[in-house]
Every structure is written in structure tokens, then in C-alpha cells.
CSV table of C-alpha atoms in Angstrom, one decimal:
chain,number,residue,atom,x,y,z
Y,1397,UNK,CA,8.9,-38.6,3.5
Y,1398,UNK,CA,5.5,-36.9,4.1
Y,1399,UNK,CA,5.5,-33.1,4.1
Y,1400,UNK,CA,2.9,-31.2,6.0
Y,1401,UNK,CA,0.6,-29.1,3.8
Y,1402,UNK,CA,1.8,-25.9,5.5
Y,1403,UNK,CA,5.3,-26.5,4.4
Y,1404,UNK,CA,6.5,-24.8,1.2
Y,1405,UNK,CA,9.9,-25.2,-0.6
Y,1406,UNK,CA,12.4,-22.4,0.1
Y,1407,UNK,CA,13.4,-19.9,-2.5
Y,1408,UNK,CA,16.0,-21.2,-5.1
Y,1409,UNK,CA,18.4,-18.6,-3.7
Y,1410,UNK,CA,18.7,-20.8,-0.5
Y,1411,UNK,CA,18.3,-17.7,1.7
Y,1412,UNK,CA,17.3,-18.5,5.4
Y,1413,UNK,CA,13.8,-17.1,5.6
Y,1414,UNK,CA,11.2,-17.9,8.2
Y,1415,UNK,CA,11.5,-21.0,10.3
Y,1416,UNK,CA,13.4,-23.8,8.6
Y,1417,UNK,CA,12.4,-27.4,9.1
Y,1418,UNK,CA,14.3,-30.0,7.0
Y,1419,UNK,CA,14.8,-27.5,4.2
Y,1420,UNK,CA,11.2,-26.2,4.1
Y,1421,UNK,CA,9.6,-22.9,5.1
Y,1422,UNK,CA,6.8,-23.2,7.7
Y,1423,UNK,CA,3.8,-21.0,7.1
Y,1424,UNK,CA,1.6,-20.5,10.0
Y,1425,UNK,CA,-2.0,-19.8,9.0
Y,1426,UNK,CA,-3.6,-16.6,10.2
Y,1427,UNK,CA,-7.1,-16.4,11.6
Y,1428,UNK,CA,-9.4,-14.2,9.6
Y,1429,UNK,CA,-12.2,-13.0,12.0
Y,1430,UNK,CA,-14.5,-12.3,9.1
Y,1431,UNK,CA,-14.2,-15.7,7.5
Y,1432,UNK,CA,-13.4,-18.0,10.4
Y,1433,UNK,CA,-11.5,-21.1,9.3
Y,1434,UNK,CA,-13.3,-21.2,5.9
Y,1435,UNK,CA,-11.0,-21.6,2.9
Y,1436,UNK,CA,-13.4,-23.5,0.5
Y,1437,UNK,CA,-14.4,-20.3,-1.3
Y,1438,UNK,CA,-11.5,-18.0,-2.3
Y,1439,UNK,CA,-11.4,-14.6,-3.9
Y,1440,UNK,CA,-7.6,-14.5,-4.1
Y,1441,UNK,CA,-7.7,-14.7,-7.9
Y,1442,UNK,CA,-11.0,-12.8,-8.4
Y,1443,UNK,CA,-10.6,-9.7,-10.5
Y,1444,UNK,CA,-13.4,-7.9,-12.3
Y,1445,UNK,CA,-12.2,-6.8,-15.8
Y,1446,UNK,CA,-12.6,-3.0,-16.2
Y,1447,UNK,CA,-10.7,-0.3,-18.1
Y,1448,UNK,CA,-7.1,0.2,-16.9
Y,1449,UNK,CA,-7.1,1.3,-13.2
Y,1450,UNK,CA,-5.0,4.3,-12.3
Y,1451,UNK,CA,-3.1,4.1,-9.0
Y,1452,UNK,CA,-1.6,7.0,-7.0
Y,1453,UNK,CA,2.0,6.1,-6.1
Y,1454,UNK,CA,2.5,6.7,-2.4
Y,1455,UNK,CA,-0.7,8.8,-2.6
Y,1456,UNK,CA,0.2,11.9,-4.6
Y,1457,UNK,CA,3.8,10.7,-5.4
Y,1458,UNK,CA,7.3,10.5,-4.2
Y,1459,UNK,CA,8.1,13.6,-2.1
Y,1460,UNK,CA,11.6,13.0,-0.8
Y,1461,UNK,CA,13.5,12.7,-4.1
Y,1462,UNK,CA,11.0,14.4,-6.4
Y,1463,UNK,CA,8.5,17.3,-6.2
Y,1464,UNK,CA,5.1,16.3,-4.9
Y,1465,UNK,CA,1.8,18.0,-3.8
Y,1466,UNK,CA,2.1,16.6,-0.2
Y,1467,UNK,CA,4.4,14.4,1.9
Y,1468,UNK,CA,4.4,10.9,0.5
Y,1469,UNK,CA,2.6,8.1,2.3
Y,1470,UNK,CA,0.7,10.5,4.6
Y,1471,UNK,CA,-3.1,10.4,5.2
Y,1472,UNK,CA,-3.4,13.8,3.4
Y,1473,UNK,CA,-1.5,12.5,0.4
Y,1474,UNK,CA,-3.7,9.4,0.1
Y,1475,UNK,CA,-6.9,11.3,0.5
Y,1476,UNK,CA,-5.7,13.9,-2.0
Y,1477,UNK,CA,-5.1,11.2,-4.6
Y,1478,UNK,CA,-8.6,9.9,-3.9
Y,1479,UNK,CA,-10.0,13.4,-4.5
Y,1480,UNK,CA,-8.1,13.6,-7.8
Y,1481,UNK,CA,-9.8,10.5,-9.1
Y,1482,UNK,CA,-7.4,7.7,-8.2
Y,1483,UNK,CA,-9.0,4.2,-8.4
Y,1484,UNK,CA,-6.4,2.9,-6.0
Y,1485,UNK,CA,-3.6,4.4,-3.9
Y,1486,UNK,CA,-0.3,2.5,-3.4
Y,1487,UNK,CA,1.7,2.7,-0.1
Y,1488,UNK,CA,4.4,0.9,1.8
Y,1489,UNK,CA,3.8,-0.9,5.1
Y,1490,UNK,CA,6.4,-2.1,7.6
Y,1491,UNK,CA,6.7,-2.7,11.4
Y,1492,UNK,CA,8.0,-0.5,14.2
Y,1493,UNK,CA,10.0,-1.9,17.2
Y,1494,UNK,CA,6.7,-2.3,19.1
Y,1495,UNK,CA,5.3,-4.2,16.1
Y,1496,UNK,CA,2.8,-1.6,14.9
Y,1497,UNK,CA,2.3,-1.6,11.1
Y,1498,UNK,CA,3.2,1.9,9.8
Y,1499,UNK,CA,3.2,3.5,6.4
Y,1500,UNK,CA,6.7,4.5,5.3
Y,1501,UNK,CA,8.9,3.6,2.3
Y,1502,UNK,CA,12.5,3.3,3.4
Y,1503,UNK,CA,13.8,0.8,5.9
Y,1504,UNK,CA,16.1,3.5,7.5
Y,1505,UNK,CA,15.9,7.1,8.6
Y,1506,UNK,CA,18.6,9.5,9.7
Y,1507,UNK,CA,18.9,10.7,13.3
Y,1508,UNK,CA,20.9,13.9,14.0
Y,1509,UNK,CA,22.7,14.1,17.4
Y,1510,UNK,CA,23.5,17.7,18.5
Y,1511,UNK,CA,27.0,18.5,19.7
Y,1512,UNK,CA,28.6,21.5,21.3
Y,1513,UNK,CA,30.2,22.3,18.0
Y,1514,UNK,CA,28.1,23.6,15.1
Y,1515,UNK,CA,28.5,20.2,13.4
Y,1516,UNK,CA,26.0,17.4,14.0
Y,1517,UNK,CA,26.6,13.7,14.2
Y,1518,UNK,CA,24.2,11.9,11.8
Y,1519,UNK,CA,23.3,8.2,12.3
Y,1520,UNK,CA,21.4,5.9,10.1
Y,1521,UNK,CA,18.9,3.8,12.1
Y,1522,UNK,CA,16.3,1.2,11.0
Y,1523,UNK,CA,12.6,2.0,11.4
Y,1524,UNK,CA,12.2,-1.5,13.0
Y,1525,UNK,CA,14.5,-0.3,15.8
Y,1526,UNK,CA,12.3,2.6,16.8
Y,1527,UNK,CA,9.0,2.6,18.6
Y,1528,UNK,CA,6.1,4.5,17.1
Y,1529,UNK,CA,6.3,7.2,19.8
Y,1530,UNK,CA,10.0,7.6,19.0
Y,1531,UNK,CA,9.3,7.9,15.3
Y,1532,UNK,CA,6.8,10.7,16.0
Y,1533,UNK,CA,8.9,12.5,18.6
Y,1534,UNK,CA,12.4,12.5,17.0
Y,1535,UNK,CA,13.5,14.9,14.3
Y,1536,UNK,CA,14.2,12.5,11.5
Y,1537,UNK,CA,15.8,13.0,8.0
Y,1538,UNK,CA,15.5,11.0,4.9
Y,1539,UNK,CA,18.3,8.7,3.7
Y,1540,UNK,CA,19.4,9.6,0.2
Y,1541,UNK,CA,20.7,6.3,-1.2
Y,1542,UNK,CA,23.0,6.1,-4.1
Y,1543,UNK,CA,24.4,9.6,-3.4
Y,1544,UNK,CA,28.0,10.6,-3.7
Y,1545,UNK,CA,27.6,13.4,-1.1
Y,1546,UNK,CA,28.7,12.7,2.5
Y,1547,UNK,CA,26.1,11.3,4.8
Y,1548,UNK,CA,25.9,14.4,7.0
Y,1549,UNK,CA,25.0,16.4,3.9
Y,1550,UNK,CA,22.2,14.2,2.8
Y,1551,UNK,CA,19.6,16.0,4.8
Y,1552,UNK,CA,16.0,16.1,3.7
Y,1553,UNK,CA,13.5,16.5,6.6
Y,1554,UNK,CA,11.1,13.6,7.3
Y,1555,UNK,CA,9.4,15.1,10.3
Y,1556,UNK,CA,7.5,18.4,10.0
Y,1557,UNK,CA,6.9,21.2,12.4
Y,1558,UNK,CA,5.3,20.8,15.8
Y,1559,UNK,CA,2.1,22.6,14.6
Y,1560,UNK,CA,1.7,20.5,11.5
Y,1561,UNK,CA,-1.7,19.0,10.9
Y,1562,UNK,CA,-2.1,15.4,11.9
Y,1563,UNK,CA,-3.0,14.1,8.5
Y,1564,UNK,CA,0.2,15.6,7.1
Y,1565,UNK,CA,2.6,13.9,9.5
Y,1566,UNK,CA,4.8,10.9,8.5
Y,1567,UNK,CA,4.4,7.4,9.9
Y,1568,UNK,CA,0.6,7.0,9.9
Y,1569,UNK,CA,-0.4,3.6,11.1
Y,1570,UNK,CA,-2.1,1.1,8.8
Y,1571,UNK,CA,-5.2,1.3,11.0
Y,1572,UNK,CA,-5.3,5.1,10.7
Y,1573,UNK,CA,-5.2,4.8,6.9
Y,1574,UNK,CA,-8.0,2.2,6.9
Y,1575,UNK,CA,-10.1,4.4,9.1
Y,1576,UNK,CA,-9.4,7.9,7.7
Y,1577,UNK,CA,-8.9,7.5,4.0
Y,1578,UNK,CA,-12.0,7.6,1.8
Y,1579,UNK,CA,-13.5,4.1,1.4
Y,1580,UNK,CA,-14.3,4.8,-2.2
Y,1581,UNK,CA,-10.6,4.3,-3.1
Y,1582,UNK,CA,-8.9,0.9,-3.2
Y,1583,UNK,CA,-5.6,0.1,-1.4
Y,1584,UNK,CA,-2.5,-1.4,-3.0
Y,1585,UNK,CA,-0.6,-2.4,0.1
Y,1586,UNK,CA,3.1,-3.0,-0.6
Y,1587,UNK,CA,4.5,-5.2,2.1
Y,1588,UNK,CA,8.1,-4.1,2.8
Y,1589,UNK,CA,10.4,-7.0,3.8
Y,1590,UNK,CA,14.2,-6.7,3.4
Y,1591,UNK,CA,15.9,-8.8,0.8
Y,1592,UNK,CA,19.6,-9.5,-0.1
Y,1593,UNK,CA,20.8,-7.5,-3.0
Y,1594,UNK,CA,23.0,-8.7,-5.8
Y,1595,UNK,CA,26.0,-7.1,-4.2
Y,1596,UNK,CA,25.4,-9.2,-1.0
Y,1597,UNK,CA,24.1,-6.3,1.1
Y,1598,UNK,CA,20.9,-7.1,3.1
Y,1599,UNK,CA,18.5,-4.2,2.9
Y,1600,UNK,CA,17.9,-4.4,6.7
Y,1601,UNK,CA,19.7,-6.9,9.0
Y,1602,UNK,CA,18.1,-8.9,11.8
Y,1603,UNK,CA,14.5,-8.3,10.7
Y,1604,UNK,CA,11.3,-9.8,12.1
Y,1605,UNK,CA,10.4,-13.5,11.6
Y,1606,UNK,CA,8.2,-13.9,8.5
Y,1607,UNK,CA,5.1,-15.2,10.3
Y,1608,UNK,CA,5.1,-12.7,13.1
Y,1609,UNK,CA,5.6,-9.9,10.7
Y,1610,UNK,CA,2.8,-10.8,8.3
Y,1611,UNK,CA,0.3,-11.8,11.0
Y,1612,UNK,CA,0.5,-8.3,12.5
Y,1613,UNK,CA,-0.2,-6.6,9.2
Y,1614,UNK,CA,-3.0,-9.0,8.2
Y,1615,UNK,CA,-4.7,-8.7,11.6
Y,1616,UNK,CA,-5.1,-4.9,11.2
Y,1617,UNK,CA,-6.4,-5.4,7.6
Y,1618,UNK,CA,-8.9,-8.1,8.7
Y,1619,UNK,CA,-10.2,-6.0,11.6
Y,1620,UNK,CA,-10.4,-2.6,9.9
Y,1621,UNK,CA,-10.5,-3.3,6.2
Y,1622,UNK,CA,-14.3,-3.6,6.0
Y,1623,UNK,CA,-15.5,-3.6,2.4
Y,1624,UNK,CA,-12.6,-1.7,1.0
Y,1625,UNK,CA,-10.9,-3.0,-2.2
Y,1626,UNK,CA,-7.4,-4.2,-1.2
Y,1627,UNK,CA,-4.6,-5.9,-3.1
Y,1628,UNK,CA,-1.3,-6.9,-1.5
Y,1629,UNK,CA,2.1,-6.7,-3.3
Y,1630,UNK,CA,5.7,-7.3,-2.4
Y,1631,UNK,CA,9.2,-7.6,-4.0
Y,1632,UNK,CA,9.8,-10.7,-1.9
Y,1633,UNK,CA,8.4,-13.8,-3.6
Y,1634,UNK,CA,8.2,-15.7,-0.3
Y,1635,UNK,CA,6.1,-12.9,1.2
Y,1636,UNK,CA,3.7,-13.1,-1.8
Y,1637,UNK,CA,3.4,-16.9,-1.4
Y,1638,UNK,CA,2.8,-16.6,2.4
Y,1639,UNK,CA,0.2,-13.9,2.1
Y,1640,UNK,CA,-1.7,-16.0,-0.4
Y,1641,UNK,CA,-1.4,-19.0,1.8
Y,1642,UNK,CA,-2.4,-17.3,5.1
Y,1643,UNK,CA,-5.7,-15.8,3.9
Y,1644,UNK,CA,-8.2,-16.1,1.0
Y,1645,UNK,CA,-9.9,-12.7,1.0
Y,1646,UNK,CA,-7.4,-10.4,-0.8
Y,1647,UNK,CA,-5.4,-11.0,-4.0
Y,1648,UNK,CA,-1.6,-10.7,-4.3
Y,1649,UNK,CA,0.7,-9.2,-6.9
Y,1650,UNK,CA,4.4,-10.0,-7.3
Y,1651,UNK,CA,6.4,-6.8,-7.6
Y,1652,UNK,CA,9.1,-7.2,-10.2
Y,1653,UNK,CA,12.2,-5.2,-10.9
Y,1654,UNK,CA,13.0,-7.1,-14.1
Y,1655,UNK,CA,16.2,-6.6,-16.0
Y,1656,UNK,CA,16.2,-2.8,-15.4
Y,1657,UNK,CA,19.3,-0.6,-14.9
Y,1658,UNK,CA,17.9,1.9,-12.4
Y,1659,UNK,CA,17.2,-0.2,-9.3
Y,1660,UNK,CA,19.2,-2.6,-7.3
Y,1661,UNK,CA,18.8,-6.2,-8.4
Y,1662,UNK,CA,18.2,-8.9,-5.9
Y,1663,UNK,CA,20.0,-12.2,-5.5
Y,1664,UNK,CA,16.7,-14.2,-5.7
Y,1665,UNK,CA,16.5,-15.6,-9.2
Y,1666,UNK,CA,12.7,-15.2,-9.3
Y,1667,UNK,CA,13.1,-11.4,-9.3
Y,1668,UNK,CA,15.7,-11.2,-12.2
Y,1669,UNK,CA,13.5,-11.0,-15.2
Y,1670,UNK,CA,9.8,-10.2,-16.0
Y,1671,UNK,CA,9.3,-13.6,-17.7
Y,1672,UNK,CA,10.6,-15.4,-14.6
Y,1673,UNK,CA,8.2,-13.3,-12.5
Y,1674,UNK,CA,5.3,-14.4,-14.7
Y,1675,UNK,CA,6.2,-18.0,-14.4
Y,1676,UNK,CA,6.5,-17.7,-10.6
Y,1677,UNK,CA,3.1,-16.0,-10.2
Y,1678,UNK,CA,1.4,-18.6,-12.4
Y,1679,UNK,CA,3.2,-21.4,-10.5
Y,1680,UNK,CA,2.2,-20.3,-7.0
Y,1681,UNK,CA,-1.4,-19.3,-8.0
Y,1682,UNK,CA,-1.4,-15.6,-7.1
Y,1683,UNK,CA,-3.3,-12.9,-9.0
Y,1684,UNK,CA,-0.5,-11.5,-11.2
Y,1685,UNK,CA,2.6,-9.4,-11.6
Y,1686,UNK,CA,3.4,-5.7,-11.1
Y,1687,UNK,CA,6.0,-5.1,-13.8
Y,1688,UNK,CA,8.6,-2.3,-13.9
Y,1689,UNK,CA,7.9,0.2,-16.7
Y,1690,UNK,CA,11.5,0.4,-17.9
Y,1691,UNK,CA,11.4,-3.3,-18.6
Y,1692,UNK,CA,8.0,-3.2,-20.3
Y,1693,UNK,CA,8.9,-0.4,-22.6
Y,1694,UNK,CA,11.9,-2.4,-23.7
Y,1695,UNK,CA,9.9,-5.6,-24.2
Y,1696,UNK,CA,6.2,-6.2,-23.3
Y,1697,UNK,CA,6.1,-9.8,-24.4
Y,1698,UNK,CA,6.0,-11.0,-20.7
Y,1699,UNK,CA,2.7,-9.2,-20.3
Y,1700,UNK,CA,1.3,-11.0,-23.3
Y,1701,UNK,CA,2.5,-14.3,-21.7
Y,1702,UNK,CA,0.8,-13.2,-18.4
Y,1703,UNK,CA,-2.5,-12.7,-20.2
Y,1704,UNK,CA,-2.3,-16.1,-21.8
Y,1705,UNK,CA,-1.8,-17.6,-18.3
Y,1706,UNK,CA,-4.8,-15.6,-16.9
Y,1707,UNK,CA,-2.7,-13.3,-14.8
Y,1708,UNK,CA,-3.4,-9.6,-14.0
Y,1709,UNK,CA,-0.7,-7.1,-15.0
Y,1710,UNK,CA,0.1,-3.8,-13.2
Y,1711,UNK,CA,3.0,-1.5,-14.1
Y,1712,UNK,CA,5.0,0.9,-11.9
Y,1713,UNK,CA,8.0,3.1,-12.5
Y,1714,UNK,CA,9.3,6.7,-13.2
Y,1715,UNK,CA,8.6,6.3,-16.9
Y,1716,UNK,CA,4.9,6.5,-16.1
Y,1717,UNK,CA,5.2,10.1,-15.0
Y,1718,UNK,CA,5.2,10.7,-18.8
Y,1719,UNK,CA,1.6,10.7,-19.9
Y,1720,UNK,CA,2.5,9.3,-23.3
Y,1721,UNK,CA,3.9,6.2,-21.6
Y,1722,UNK,CA,0.7,5.8,-19.5
Y,1723,UNK,CA,-1.4,5.9,-22.6
Y,1724,UNK,CA,0.9,3.4,-24.3
Y,1725,UNK,CA,0.5,1.0,-21.4
Y,1726,UNK,CA,-3.3,1.4,-21.3
Y,1727,UNK,CA,-4.1,1.3,-25.0
Y,1728,UNK,CA,-1.3,-0.6,-26.7
Y,1729,UNK,CA,0.0,-3.0,-24.0
Y,1730,UNK,CA,-3.4,-3.3,-22.3
Y,1731,UNK,CA,-2.3,-3.6,-18.7
Y,1732,UNK,CA,-4.9,-3.8,-15.9
Y,1733,UNK,CA,-3.3,-1.0,-13.7
Y,1734,UNK,CA,-0.7,1.8,-13.9
Y,1735,UNK,CA,1.0,3.3,-10.8
Y,1736,UNK,CA,2.4,6.8,-11.1
Y,1737,UNK,CA,3.0,10.1,-9.2
Y,1738,UNK,CA,0.9,13.2,-9.1
Y,1739,UNK,CA,-2.3,11.5,-10.3
Y,1740,UNK,CA,-5.1,13.8,-11.6
Y,1741,UNK,CA,-2.9,16.8,-11.6
Y,1742,UNK,CA,-2.9,17.7,-15.3
Y,1743,UNK,CA,-6.4,16.4,-16.2
Y,1744,UNK,CA,-9.6,16.0,-14.3
Y,1745,UNK,CA,-10.6,12.4,-13.9
Y,1746,UNK,CA,-13.1,10.4,-11.9
Y,1747,UNK,CA,-12.6,7.1,-10.1
Y,1748,UNK,CA,-14.0,4.1,-12.0
Y,1749,UNK,CA,-15.6,2.9,-8.8
Y,1750,UNK,CA,-17.3,6.3,-8.2
Y,1751,UNK,CA,-18.7,6.3,-11.7
Y,1752,UNK,CA,-20.0,2.7,-11.2
Y,1753,UNK,CA,-21.6,3.8,-7.9
Y,1754,UNK,CA,-23.2,6.9,-9.4
Y,1755,UNK,CA,-24.7,4.8,-12.3
Y,1756,UNK,CA,-26.0,2.2,-9.8
Y,1757,UNK,CA,-27.6,4.9,-7.6
Y,1758,UNK,CA,-29.2,6.5,-10.7
Y,1759,UNK,CA,-30.6,3.2,-11.8
Y,1760,UNK,CA,-32.2,2.4,-8.5
Y,1761,UNK,CA,-33.5,5.9,-8.0
Y,1762,UNK,CA,-35.7,5.8,-11.1
Y,1763,UNK,CA,-39.4,5.2,-10.3
Y,1764,UNK,CA,-40.5,2.3,-12.4
Y,1765,UNK,CA,-44.4,2.2,-12.8
Y,1766,UNK,CA,-45.9,-1.0,-11.5
Y,1767,UNK,CA,-47.6,-3.1,-14.1
Y,1768,UNK,CA,-51.5,-2.9,-14.4
Y,1769,UNK,CA,-53.0,-5.8,-12.5
Y,1770,UNK,CA,-56.3,-7.4,-13.4
Y,1771,UNK,CA,-58.7,-6.9,-10.4
Y,1772,UNK,CA,-59.7,-10.1,-8.5
Y,1773,UNK,CA,-63.3,-11.2,-8.4
Y,1774,UNK,CA,-65.1,-9.8,-5.4
Y,1775,UNK,CA,-62.8,-6.8,-5.0
Y,1776,UNK,CA,-64.1,-3.3,-4.9
Y,1777,UNK,CA,-62.3,-2.6,-8.2
Y,1778,UNK,CA,-63.9,-5.6,-9.8
Y,1779,UNK,CA,-67.4,-4.5,-8.7
Y,1780,UNK,CA,-67.1,-0.8,-9.5
Y,1781,UNK,CA,-64.7,-0.6,-12.4
Y,1782,UNK,CA,-65.9,-3.4,-14.8
Y,1783,UNK,CA,-65.9,-2.5,-18.5
Y,1784,UNK,CA,-69.4,-1.9,-19.8
Y,1785,UNK,CA,-70.6,-4.5,-22.3
Y,1786,UNK,CA,-73.5,-3.2,-24.4
Y,1787,UNK,CA,-76.6,-5.4,-24.2
Y,1788,UNK,CA,-75.5,-7.3,-21.1
Y,1789,UNK,CA,-77.2,-7.1,-17.7
Y,1790,UNK,CA,-77.1,-9.2,-14.6
Y,1791,UNK,CA,-80.6,-10.8,-15.3
Y,1792,UNK,CA,-79.2,-12.4,-18.4
Y,1793,UNK,CA,-76.8,-14.9,-16.6
Y,1794,UNK,CA,-75.3,-14.8,-13.1
Y,1795,UNK,CA,-72.5,-17.1,-14.3
Y,1796,UNK,CA,-71.1,-14.6,-16.8
Y,1797,UNK,CA,-67.6,-13.4,-15.9
Y,1798,UNK,CA,-68.5,-9.7,-16.4
Y,1799,UNK,CA,-71.5,-7.7,-15.2
Y,1800,UNK,CA,-72.5,-4.1,-15.5
Y,1801,UNK,CA,-73.6,-2.4,-12.3
Y,1802,UNK,CA,-75.8,0.7,-12.6
Y,1803,UNK,CA,-74.5,3.9,-11.0
Y,1804,UNK,CA,-76.4,5.0,-7.9
Y,1805,UNK,CA,-77.6,8.6,-7.5
Y,1806,UNK,CA,-74.7,9.5,-5.3
Y,1807,UNK,CA,-71.2,10.2,-6.6
Y,1808,UNK,CA,-69.9,7.0,-5.0
Y,1809,UNK,CA,-70.4,3.8,-6.9
Y,1810,UNK,CA,-72.3,1.2,-5.0
Y,1811,UNK,CA,-74.0,-2.1,-5.8
Y,1812,UNK,CA,-77.7,-1.7,-6.6
Y,1813,UNK,CA,-80.6,-2.9,-4.4
Y,1814,UNK,CA,-80.9,-6.6,-5.0
Y,1815,UNK,CA,-84.3,-7.5,-6.4
Y,1816,UNK,CA,-83.8,-11.1,-7.6
Y,1817,UNK,CA,-82.8,-14.4,-6.1
Y,1818,UNK,CA,-80.0,-14.6,-8.6
Y,1819,UNK,CA,-78.6,-11.3,-7.4
Y,1820,UNK,CA,-78.8,-12.4,-3.8
Y,1821,UNK,CA,-76.9,-15.5,-4.6
Y,1822,UNK,CA,-74.2,-13.4,-6.4
Y,1823,UNK,CA,-73.9,-11.0,-3.4
Y,1824,UNK,CA,-73.6,-13.8,-0.9
Y,1825,UNK,CA,-71.0,-15.7,-2.9
Y,1826,UNK,CA,-68.8,-12.6,-3.2
Y,1827,UNK,CA,-68.9,-11.6,0.4
Y,1828,UNK,CA,-71.2,-8.7,0.1
Y,1829,UNK,CA,-73.3,-7.3,3.0
Y,1830,UNK,CA,-76.7,-5.7,2.7
Y,1831,UNK,CA,-77.2,-2.1,3.6
Y,1832,UNK,CA,-80.2,0.2,3.2
Y,1833,UNK,CA,-78.7,1.7,0.0
Y,1834,UNK,CA,-77.6,-1.6,-1.5
Y,1835,UNK,CA,-74.7,-4.1,-1.1
Y,1836,UNK,CA,-71.1,-3.3,-0.2
Y,1837,UNK,CA,-68.0,-5.6,0.2
Y,1838,UNK,CA,-67.7,-7.0,3.7
Y,1839,UNK,CA,-65.1,-5.2,5.9
Y,1840,UNK,CA,-62.4,-7.4,7.3
Y,1841,UNK,CA,-61.5,-6.5,10.9
Y,1842,UNK,CA,-59.0,-9.1,12.2
Y,1843,UNK,CA,-55.6,-10.4,11.0
Y,1844,UNK,CA,-57.0,-13.9,11.0
Y,1845,UNK,CA,-59.7,-12.9,8.6
Y,1846,UNK,CA,-57.2,-11.2,6.3
């Protein structure tokens, strides 16, 4: 049986993802307006080796379950991280009901319904079931998962006050981030696609079809990404494979939970351990793996394996909020990127890319003196500025390469009055014209003559 090149095997978990044809997942290519139908040159595994990059988690950090400078995943938070010296900023992207890519971490929000009694009814609703206008008009609260308190008591405001500045508001669109966040900072775009957890619960039921979902996100990035540095990541291995297959401009990292005890584990076997994640990334040809810090601190041998396979390694997790762990990842483990909250808050830092830009500008702004050029025969400089050679004059030999011309009585140097046939021949052969005071170079008057 011949399988079309756009068909890829399904995940080993056997989950129904995308469109299924004879047990294979169909990946519809997406058109990149900047590189139309050209896939012969790929940058999907291009990564310039630098010092460890530092990435602002959700901008300046998680604000709903921890203390942060600004509301997470807002334009203000992303720009603040850039100002504090972040090399990249990480944020989460998903679709609204009207299929607009927005930046928000959780799949669900809480909606309060007022009643005549003092109590309120609280309902959990998926972001994908609300249009963008509704997300911005409704008063929404954050869903506190893994909490033992009743649902109606888990109230942390998502939406702000009516007079809140635009860049502080939640649910900015992906386009707004691409247009309004400093282009000097790179984007680590985490693509949020629901998965089935180990306990059998789907993170968000009845979600978008894979191709339709990804094409909307990639379209906005292609049209508005410009020259910004962008890397995609996702916990869903099928999403990673599809993003790498659909386009060849931006690299992809596989987000891995590993064998940690803090986060929910997924049914998909490729997500279970860090070593399995490394093997998956190497097998499907993506850039690398984004490991969980808890797993790496326990055993960082998978990162050693990733380096041997030529993969890039990032690390994320709450453990990186401890500066000691960040330094350990950078200097001992030698990862390529660390993602953490409240970047640049305790120490002043500058973006690696800003430093490179400053050095480049300094290099090109220096005035380099042009080398001394030997004057061509027949030029004004040749005639007027020849070195004086004692005992040599024009009457000795007209074929000598150098001649000393006497200085006229005026301050301006001119050729002397020609008195011999040899001097006339020299003047004619070098394009000189005769004047009352002597000979001067002939003036060119037309472009053709030049």
C-alpha cells in the first residue's frame, strides 16, 4: 500500500486526532506568504549557539497562582520582560469561538451569574466557546485547579476594571502581541491543544480540528511575524510534528512533563519521560526538547543524550524561580534556554540580542581610513605631487616613469611652459591642453567622455 507523503502515523496512544484515513493522520500543508511553496531550504533546525538564553515565563510570570509584577500573558507583561532584559518571552496561544488566536494559559474560565440572593452561580466555560468580544466584555474569574475549596469560592479575577489600560487587559490577540511587543525580544509561542490526562479526563472536550486550529495560528505568524525570532512549542507531540511539517521557517520544541510529581501526566507515552521525549524529538526531526526542571534536577542525563543527538535543550518549571537552580542549569547542565518568572527583577541584565546589536552598530559606525592609493599617470595628483628625485629632469628622458615639475610663481602648481618637442609629446600623450601660463589636464564635460 502506498501512503501519501502528507500522511503520518498516529500517536502510539491511539487517540483520535485530526482526520483519520486508514489509521493515518492527514496533515494539510499551510501556505507561507513569505516563502511561497518553497521547502528546499529549511531553517527548522537552525539554531545559533550562544550563551544560555533567559526566557520570561508568560512575560513577567504567573500572576493567578503566584505574585507577579503584572497580569500574565498581557502586552504589558511581555514588554516589561523585554525591558528587564529577557532574550525571549514565553506565552500561550489558543483559539476563541470565532477562531481568533488569543494569548491565555488555561482552557477554561469561570463566569459568575448574578441571582436575586446574595449568592452567585459560578459556571466553568471553555475559552473556545466564547467569542473574543465576549471574553473582553464578560467579568471572568480564574479557574483554580487542584483546589479542595468549593468552585464558587475559587474566585481570582481575570478581567480588570473598565478604565484599565489596554496593554494590561487579558486575552490580547496574537497579532496584537506581534505588532505591539518590542521586536528586539524573541517569542516562544506555546500552542495550547487539549490532551487526555492519565486519569482519562480530556483537558477540553470537542476541540477544533488539528489542521484548522494550526492554520489560523500560523497564518497570523506568517503575516505579522516579520523578522522576529520565533520558536514554537507544545505538550502535544502531534502538534509539534504538524507544525514542523506545515512550515519550514520557525523551529519547534517538544514540551515535556517527564516523570514529575507536580503536574498531571498524559496518556500519550511520548510525554511520560524525558528520555522518551528526546527520542521522539530526534525521530521526527524537530529542534529539541523543553524539559521540566524537577525532572532535570533529579537526573540530567537526558539532556546529555539530547546534546549527543544534536538537539537543543530548554528547561521550564517552578524550580527555576530559585536563582541557584538557574545557574546550575546554565553552568553545570549547559542548557540552551531557561524559562522562569519575574525575569530581571533581582539583577540588571541585558538581552543577548541587544548586546549583539549594539556591538554591530559600534563596529559599523567606526570610520576606517581608506588606504593610500598610487595616483594614475595623467592625473592631477600624478602631475603635481610626484616625489622629487635629485638630478632628474624632464630633458633627460621622456620615457622615465617619474618627472619633477618646477613650481610656477603662483601658489597653484601648474605644468611649465613647454619648450621642447619632447615635452610637447608628453603633454599630448597625457591629455594636457595648452594655456598661456602652461599646460593643464583637459577638462571632461560629458558622461560619454568620462
